[in-house]
């Protein structure tokens, strides 16, 4: 596909429209799901609205996970076009393209799974270090929106958190921001750095608050770099999963709220992340 024949406006539309479509559809789906839950609870559950209020956090997280999947389903062709078809349109059934792409990817990676250890350590270490730093800075007291969002995210059953933050969020968010946005930007701009910068900025901005915005931007840069370095969509997905799960479980354990352990934890995690990145930079990676 010759990107040089497209105007700047056409390229911007090509990059932004799938992301905008995902957010419009997922937000509509979220609104309808919330209405459906309230309707079902009032009609079939004793206590109705009281039950909804008592389980508001779990319902919100579950509805959001389902809405994300619905939104991603709508843009699945754009995702597969970028990740599996080299930027060319997907003209056959998406499930056939996805099956072949996954099968080929598993065949290529079955003998080198050990190479994913360093990215996992690097990503999880960075995520934990940033969360320790947020705890040290008492970020929640300075950002009411972040405090509210964090309160909802961590007030859920462990099983639901692992599904929502360990499976759904990594696959969908990486599919949108690295699979579609980053790859489209990279193809249109012809360079990895501005593509990584744009995708990370939007990833951070759409988190909706300053604390998670900064976190999302920094992690977005790392995830794009790892994607570029390994040329495998599986790498940012696994790193995103490791980061989310480790932060979620340690948050439930109250580790980040402890000032005594925060400095030590931040230093150790930052060291592990930087040390792993140095090895990744120096290593010869076969793509």
mmCIF file of N, CA and C in Angstrom, residues 32-123:
data_model
loop_
_atom_site.group_PDB
_atom_site.id
_atom_site.type_symbol
_atom_site.label_atom_id
_atom_site.label_comp_id
_atom_site.label_asym_id
_atom_site.label_seq_id
_atom_site.Cartn_x
_atom_site.Cartn_y
_atom_site.Cartn_z
ATOM 1 N N UNK A 32 -25.345 0.767 27.706
ATOM 2 C CA UNK A 32 -26.445 -0.190 27.570
ATOM 3 C C UNK A 32 -26.316 -1.337 28.562
ATOM 4 N N UNK A 33 -25.095 -1.784 28.805
ATOM 5 C CA UNK A 33 -24.875 -2.858 29.778
ATOM 6 C C UNK A 33 -25.250 -2.413 31.182
ATOM 7 N N UNK A 34 -24.888 -1.189 31.539
ATOM 8 C CA UNK A 34 -25.259 -0.664 32.856
ATOM 9 C C UNK A 34 -26.778 -0.604 33.008
ATOM 10 N N UNK A 35 -27.473 -0.155 31.963
ATOM 11 C CA UNK A 35 -28.933 -0.117 32.006
ATOM 12 C C UNK A 35 -29.510 -1.523 32.130
ATOM 13 N N UNK A 36 -28.935 -2.475 31.376
ATOM 14 C CA UNK A 36 -29.433 -3.851 31.402
ATOM 15 C C UNK A 36 -29.260 -4.476 32.786
ATOM 16 N N UNK A 37 -28.116 -4.225 33.415
ATOM 17 C CA UNK A 37 -27.873 -4.769 34.755
ATOM 18 C C UNK A 37 -28.877 -4.214 35.754
ATOM 19 N N UNK A 38 -29.111 -2.910 35.693
ATOM 20 C CA UNK A 38 -30.078 -2.301 36.606
ATOM 21 C C UNK A 38 -31.478 -2.857 36.377
ATOM 22 N N UNK A 39 -31.860 -3.023 35.111
ATOM 23 C CA UNK A 39 -33.189 -3.556 34.787
ATOM 24 C C UNK A 39 -33.349 -4.983 35.304
ATOM 25 N N UNK A 40 -32.345 -5.815 35.025
ATOM 26 C CA UNK A 40 -32.409 -7.221 35.454
ATOM 27 C C UNK A 40 -32.417 -7.321 36.977
ATOM 28 N N UNK A 41 -31.590 -6.515 37.629
ATOM 29 C CA UNK A 41 -31.526 -6.552 39.091
ATOM 30 C C UNK A 41 -32.854 -6.154 39.717
ATOM 31 N N UNK A 42 -33.485 -5.112 39.180
ATOM 32 C CA UNK A 42 -34.752 -4.646 39.739
ATOM 33 C C UNK A 42 -35.889 -5.625 39.486
ATOM 34 N N UNK A 43 -35.814 -6.340 38.354
ATOM 35 C CA UNK A 43 -36.904 -7.263 38.010
ATOM 36 C C UNK A 43 -36.750 -8.638 38.651
ATOM 37 N N UNK A 44 -35.499 -9.110 38.807
ATOM 38 C CA UNK A 44 -35.308 -10.505 39.197
ATOM 39 C C UNK A 44 -34.551 -10.710 40.508
ATOM 40 N N UNK A 45 -34.002 -9.645 41.103
ATOM 41 C CA UNK A 45 -33.244 -9.777 42.340
ATOM 42 C C UNK A 45 -33.979 -9.078 43.478
ATOM 43 N N UNK A 46 -33.989 -9.751 44.635
ATOM 44 C CA UNK A 46 -34.553 -9.108 45.824
ATOM 45 C C UNK A 46 -33.646 -7.944 46.221
ATOM 46 N N UNK A 47 -34.221 -6.817 46.456
ATOM 47 C CA UNK A 47 -33.392 -5.669 46.832
ATOM 48 C C UNK A 47 -32.974 -4.839 45.648
ATOM 49 N N UNK A 48 -33.069 -5.420 44.432
ATOM 50 C CA UNK A 48 -32.841 -4.702 43.190
ATOM 51 C C UNK A 48 -31.727 -3.677 43.196
ATOM 52 N N UNK A 49 -32.101 -2.409 43.339
ATOM 53 C CA UNK A 49 -31.159 -1.298 43.275
ATOM 54 C C UNK A 49 -30.129 -1.377 44.393
ATOM 55 N N UNK A 50 -30.557 -1.867 45.564
ATOM 56 C CA UNK A 50 -29.620 -2.021 46.684
ATOM 57 C C UNK A 50 -28.520 -3.009 46.329
ATOM 58 N N UNK A 51 -28.878 -4.095 45.653
ATOM 59 C CA UNK A 51 -27.882 -5.093 45.223
ATOM 60 C C UNK A 51 -26.892 -4.474 44.237
ATOM 61 N N UNK A 52 -27.422 -3.664 43.317
ATOM 62 C CA UNK A 52 -26.556 -2.997 42.333
ATOM 63 C C UNK A 52 -25.571 -2.069 43.033
ATOM 64 N N UNK A 53 -26.053 -1.292 43.984
ATOM 65 C CA UNK A 53 -25.188 -0.356 44.708
ATOM 66 C C UNK A 53 -24.143 -1.095 45.535
ATOM 67 N N UNK A 54 -24.559 -2.210 46.151
ATOM 68 C CA UNK A 54 -23.614 -2.978 46.975
ATOM 69 C C UNK A 54 -22.512 -3.613 46.143
ATOM 70 N N UNK A 55 -22.792 -3.880 44.886
ATOM 71 C CA UNK A 55 -21.811 -4.540 44.000
ATOM 72 C C UNK A 55 -21.395 -3.627 42.852
ATOM 73 N N UNK A 56 -21.459 -2.325 43.092
ATOM 74 C CA UNK A 56 -21.228 -1.353 42.015
ATOM 75 C C UNK A 56 -19.860 -1.503 41.371
ATOM 76 N N UNK A 57 -18.805 -1.688 42.166
ATOM 77 C CA UNK A 57 -17.457 -1.770 41.608
ATOM 78 C C UNK A 57 -17.293 -2.993 40.722
ATOM 79 N N UNK A 58 -17.743 -4.147 41.214
ATOM 80 C CA UNK A 58 -17.615 -5.381 40.435
ATOM 81 C C UNK A 58 -18.433 -5.295 39.153
ATOM 82 N N UNK A 59 -19.644 -4.739 39.245
ATOM 83 C CA UNK A 59 -20.494 -4.605 38.060
ATOM 84 C C UNK A 59 -19.844 -3.677 37.041
ATOM 85 N N UNK A 60 -19.297 -2.554 37.517
ATOM 86 C CA UNK A 60 -18.671 -1.591 36.616
ATOM 87 C C UNK A 60 -17.476 -2.202 35.896
ATOM 88 N N UNK A 61 -16.641 -2.928 36.626
ATOM 89 C CA UNK A 61 -15.456 -3.552 36.024
ATOM 90 C C UNK A 61 -15.863 -4.635 35.030
ATOM 91 N N UNK A 62 -16.854 -5.456 35.398
ATOM 92 C CA UNK A 62 -17.319 -6.516 34.496
ATOM 93 C C UNK A 62 -17.956 -5.930 33.243
ATOM 94 N N UNK A 63 -18.818 -4.912 33.417
ATOM 95 C CA UNK A 63 -19.446 -4.270 32.265
ATOM 96 C C UNK A 63 -18.401 -3.639 31.357
ATOM 97 N N UNK A 64 -17.395 -3.009 31.955
ATOM 98 C CA UNK A 64 -16.347 -2.366 31.164
ATOM 99 C C UNK A 64 -15.555 -3.393 30.352
ATOM 100 N N UNK A 65 -15.277 -4.553 30.962
ATOM 101 C CA UNK A 65 -14.541 -5.606 30.257
ATOM 102 C C UNK A 65 -15.344 -6.120 29.062
ATOM 103 N N UNK A 66 -16.640 -6.326 29.260
ATOM 104 C CA UNK A 66 -17.497 -6.786 28.155
ATOM 105 C C UNK A 66 -17.589 -5.714 27.071
ATOM 106 N N UNK A 67 -17.739 -4.452 27.480
ATOM 107 C CA UNK A 67 -17.824 -3.348 26.512
ATOM 108 C C UNK A 67 -16.538 -3.233 25.697
ATOM 109 N N UNK A 68 -15.397 -3.422 26.334
ATOM 110 C CA UNK A 68 -14.121 -3.392 25.615
ATOM 111 C C UNK A 68 -14.069 -4.476 24.547
ATOM 112 N N UNK A 69 -14.546 -5.662 24.895
ATOM 113 C CA UNK A 69 -14.548 -6.770 23.930
ATOM 114 C C UNK A 69 -15.468 -6.470 22.743
ATOM 115 N N UNK A 70 -16.622 -5.862 23.027
ATOM 116 C CA UNK A 70 -17.560 -5.507 21.956
ATOM 117 C C UNK A 70 -16.934 -4.464 21.025
ATOM 118 N N UNK A 71 -16.313 -3.441 21.623
ATOM 119 C CA UNK A 71 -15.664 -2.413 20.823
ATOM 120 C C UNK A 71 -14.541 -2.979 19.965
ATOM 121 N N UNK A 72 -13.752 -3.870 20.539
ATOM 122 C CA UNK A 72 -12.638 -4.463 19.802
ATOM 123 C C UNK A 72 -13.143 -5.364 18.672
ATOM 124 N N UNK A 73 -14.253 -6.041 18.911
ATOM 125 C CA UNK A 73 -14.821 -6.910 17.878
ATOM 126 C C UNK A 73 -15.177 -6.105 16.626
ATOM 127 N N UNK A 74 -15.665 -4.888 16.837
ATOM 128 C CA UNK A 74 -16.078 -4.041 15.720
ATOM 129 C C UNK A 74 -14.882 -3.638 14.848
ATOM 130 N N UNK A 75 -13.698 -3.463 15.464
ATOM 131 C CA UNK A 75 -12.525 -3.025 14.692
ATOM 132 C C UNK A 75 -11.530 -4.171 14.465
ATOM 133 N N UNK A 76 -12.002 -5.399 14.587
ATOM 134 C CA UNK A 76 -11.108 -6.555 14.470
ATOM 135 C C UNK A 76 -10.464 -6.644 13.093
ATOM 136 N N UNK A 77 -11.167 -6.224 12.037
ATOM 137 C CA UNK A 77 -10.586 -6.282 10.688
ATOM 138 C C UNK A 77 -9.399 -5.324 10.563
ATOM 139 N N UNK A 78 -9.543 -4.122 11.139
ATOM 140 C CA UNK A 78 -8.440 -3.154 11.101
ATOM 141 C C UNK A 78 -7.244 -3.681 11.878
ATOM 142 N N UNK A 79 -7.510 -4.331 13.014
ATOM 143 C CA UNK A 79 -6.424 -4.908 13.806
ATOM 144 C C UNK A 79 -5.687 -5.989 13.023
ATOM 145 N N UNK A 80 -6.428 -6.899 12.432
ATOM 146 C CA UNK A 80 -5.808 -7.989 11.680
ATOM 147 C C UNK A 80 -5.115 -7.476 10.425
ATOM 148 N N UNK A 81 -5.662 -6.421 9.819
ATOM 149 C CA UNK A 81 -5.016 -5.837 8.638
ATOM 150 C C UNK A 81 -3.624 -5.337 8.983
ATOM 151 N N UNK A 82 -3.476 -4.736 10.170
ATOM 152 C CA UNK A 82 -2.186 -4.182 10.566
ATOM 153 C C UNK A 82 -1.226 -5.238 11.081
ATOM 154 N N UNK A 83 -1.717 -6.159 11.882
ATOM 155 C CA UNK A 83 -0.821 -7.111 12.541
ATOM 156 C C UNK A 83 -0.583 -8.388 11.754
ATOM 157 N N UNK A 84 -1.582 -8.810 10.990
ATOM 158 C CA UNK A 84 -1.467 -10.093 10.302
ATOM 159 C C UNK A 84 -1.338 -9.967 8.791
ATOM 160 N N UNK A 85 -1.759 -8.823 8.220
ATOM 161 C CA UNK A 85 -1.773 -8.696 6.755
ATOM 162 C C UNK A 85 -0.866 -7.587 6.238
ATOM 163 N N UNK A 86 -0.001 -7.050 7.085
ATOM 164 C CA UNK A 86 0.970 -6.057 6.636
ATOM 165 C C UNK A 86 0.371 -4.767 6.130
ATOM 166 N N UNK A 87 -0.788 -4.381 6.649
ATOM 167 C CA UNK A 87 -1.413 -3.136 6.231
ATOM 168 C C UNK A 87 -2.410 -3.277 5.105
ATOM 169 N N UNK A 88 -2.552 -4.487 4.564
ATOM 170 C CA UNK A 88 -3.514 -4.713 3.489
ATOM 171 C C UNK A 88 -4.884 -5.051 4.071
ATOM 172 N N UNK A 89 -5.964 -4.698 3.368
ATOM 173 C CA UNK A 89 -7.308 -4.984 3.876
ATOM 174 C C UNK A 89 -7.548 -6.485 4.045
ATOM 175 N N UNK A 90 -8.328 -6.841 5.053
ATOM 176 C CA UNK A 90 -8.716 -8.235 5.281
ATOM 177 C C UNK A 90 -10.006 -8.484 4.522
ATOM 178 N N UNK A 91 -9.942 -9.286 3.463
ATOM 179 C CA UNK A 91 -11.079 -9.490 2.571
ATOM 180 C C UNK A 91 -11.792 -10.815 2.810
ATOM 181 N N UNK A 92 -11.208 -11.662 3.664
ATOM 182 C CA UNK A 92 -11.848 -12.935 3.996
ATOM 183 C C UNK A 92 -12.333 -12.869 5.434
ATOM 184 N N UNK A 93 -12.919 -13.962 5.903
ATOM 185 C CA UNK A 93 -13.451 -13.998 7.265
ATOM 186 C C UNK A 93 -12.333 -13.727 8.269
ATOM 187 N N UNK A 94 -12.517 -12.745 9.162
ATOM 188 C CA UNK A 94 -11.467 -12.408 10.138
ATOM 189 C C UNK A 94 -11.006 -13.598 10.961
ATOM 190 N N UNK A 95 -11.917 -14.516 11.281
ATOM 191 C CA UNK A 95 -11.531 -15.663 12.107
ATOM 192 C C UNK A 95 -10.522 -16.556 11.393
ATOM 193 N N UNK A 96 -10.618 -16.636 10.056
ATOM 194 C CA UNK A 96 -9.648 -17.431 9.300
ATOM 195 C C UNK A 96 -8.280 -16.780 9.322
ATOM 196 N N UNK A 97 -8.261 -15.458 9.161
ATOM 197 C CA UNK A 97 -6.993 -14.719 9.206
ATOM 198 C C UNK A 97 -6.375 -14.833 10.593
ATOM 199 N N UNK A 98 -7.197 -14.652 11.626
ATOM 200 C CA UNK A 98 -6.707 -14.715 13.004
ATOM 201 C C UNK A 98 -6.160 -16.097 13.325
ATOM 202 N N UNK A 99 -6.871 -17.140 12.885
ATOM 203 C CA UNK A 99 -6.428 -18.507 13.162
ATOM 204 C C UNK A 99 -5.080 -18.793 12.508
ATOM 205 N N UNK A 100 -4.928 -18.398 11.251
ATOM 206 C CA UNK A 100 -3.663 -18.615 10.560
ATOM 207 C C UNK A 100 -2.530 -17.816 11.168
ATOM 208 N N UNK A 101 -2.807 -16.583 11.545
ATOM 209 C CA UNK A 101 -1.802 -15.715 12.164
ATOM 210 C C UNK A 101 -1.346 -16.269 13.503
ATOM 211 N N UNK A 102 -2.306 -16.713 14.320
ATOM 212 C CA UNK A 102 -1.969 -17.278 15.633
ATOM 213 C C UNK A 102 -1.198 -18.583 15.481
ATOM 214 N N UNK A 103 -1.616 -19.410 14.534
ATOM 215 C CA UNK A 103 -0.949 -20.686 14.319
ATOM 216 C C UNK A 103 0.494 -20.470 13.879
ATOM 217 N N UNK A 104 0.718 -19.534 12.975
ATOM 218 C CA UNK A 104 2.062 -19.235 12.489
ATOM 219 C C UNK A 104 2.918 -18.639 13.597
ATOM 220 N N UNK A 105 2.300 -17.760 14.402
ATOM 221 C CA UNK A 105 3.038 -17.152 15.503
ATOM 222 C C UNK A 105 3.473 -18.167 16.540
ATOM 223 N N UNK A 106 2.594 -19.097 16.869
ATOM 224 C CA UNK A 106 2.935 -20.142 17.844
ATOM 225 C C UNK A 106 4.046 -21.036 17.306
ATOM 226 N N UNK A 107 4.003 -21.309 15.999
ATOM 227 C CA UNK A 107 5.036 -22.152 15.395
ATOM 228 C C UNK A 107 6.402 -21.473 15.461
ATOM 229 N N UNK A 108 6.416 -20.165 15.228
ATOM 230 C CA UNK A 108 7.669 -19.422 15.234
ATOM 231 C C UNK A 108 8.258 -19.279 16.633
ATOM 232 N N UNK A 109 7.382 -19.188 17.652
ATOM 233 C CA UNK A 109 7.837 -18.883 19.007
ATOM 234 C C UNK A 109 7.929 -20.095 19.920
ATOM 235 N N UNK A 110 7.598 -21.294 19.445
ATOM 236 C CA UNK A 110 7.511 -22.429 20.348
ATOM 237 C C UNK A 110 8.857 -22.825 20.957
ATOM 238 N N UNK A 111 9.958 -22.508 20.279
ATOM 239 C CA UNK A 111 11.271 -22.894 20.788
ATOM 240 C C UNK A 111 12.037 -21.753 21.453
ATOM 241 N N UNK A 112 11.435 -20.562 21.535
ATOM 242 C CA UNK A 112 12.185 -19.447 22.120
ATOM 243 C C UNK A 112 11.361 -18.661 23.136
ATOM 244 N N UNK A 113 10.530 -19.381 23.887
ATOM 245 C CA UNK A 113 9.718 -18.719 24.907
ATOM 246 C C UNK A 113 10.577 -18.077 25.997
ATOM 247 N N UNK A 114 11.781 -18.610 26.194
ATOM 248 C CA UNK A 114 12.655 -18.059 27.232
ATOM 249 C C UNK A 114 13.029 -16.600 26.942
ATOM 250 N N UNK A 115 12.928 -16.189 25.666
ATOM 251 C CA UNK A 115 13.287 -14.808 25.320
ATOM 252 C C UNK A 115 12.284 -13.790 25.859
ATOM 253 N N UNK A 116 11.129 -14.265 26.303
ATOM 254 C CA UNK A 116 10.120 -13.358 26.831
ATOM 255 C C UNK A 116 10.359 -13.011 28.293
ATOM 256 N N UNK A 117 11.308 -13.686 28.938
ATOM 257 C CA UNK A 117 11.536 -13.458 30.366
ATOM 258 C C UNK A 117 12.003 -12.031 30.627
ATOM 259 N N UNK A 118 12.978 -11.562 29.870
ATOM 260 C CA UNK A 118 13.504 -10.210 30.077
ATOM 261 C C UNK A 118 12.448 -9.118 29.855
ATOM 262 N N UNK A 119 11.652 -9.186 28.768
ATOM 263 C CA UNK A 119 10.597 -8.180 28.624
ATOM 264 C C UNK A 119 9.596 -8.195 29.778
ATOM 265 N N UNK A 120 9.270 -9.380 30.273
ATOM 266 C CA UNK A 120 8.325 -9.471 31.386
ATOM 267 C C UNK A 120 8.887 -8.822 32.645
ATOM 268 N N UNK A 121 10.146 -9.081 32.929
ATOM 269 C CA UNK A 121 10.787 -8.478 34.105
ATOM 270 C C UNK A 121 10.870 -6.962 33.934
ATOM 271 N N UNK A 122 11.255 -6.543 32.738
ATOM 272 C CA UNK A 122 11.398 -5.116 32.463
ATOM 273 C C UNK A 122 10.073 -4.383 32.596
ATOM 274 N N UNK A 123 9.017 -4.923 31.998
ATOM 275 C CA UNK A 123 7.712 -4.272 32.023
ATOM 276 C C UNK A 123 7.082 -4.281 33.404
#
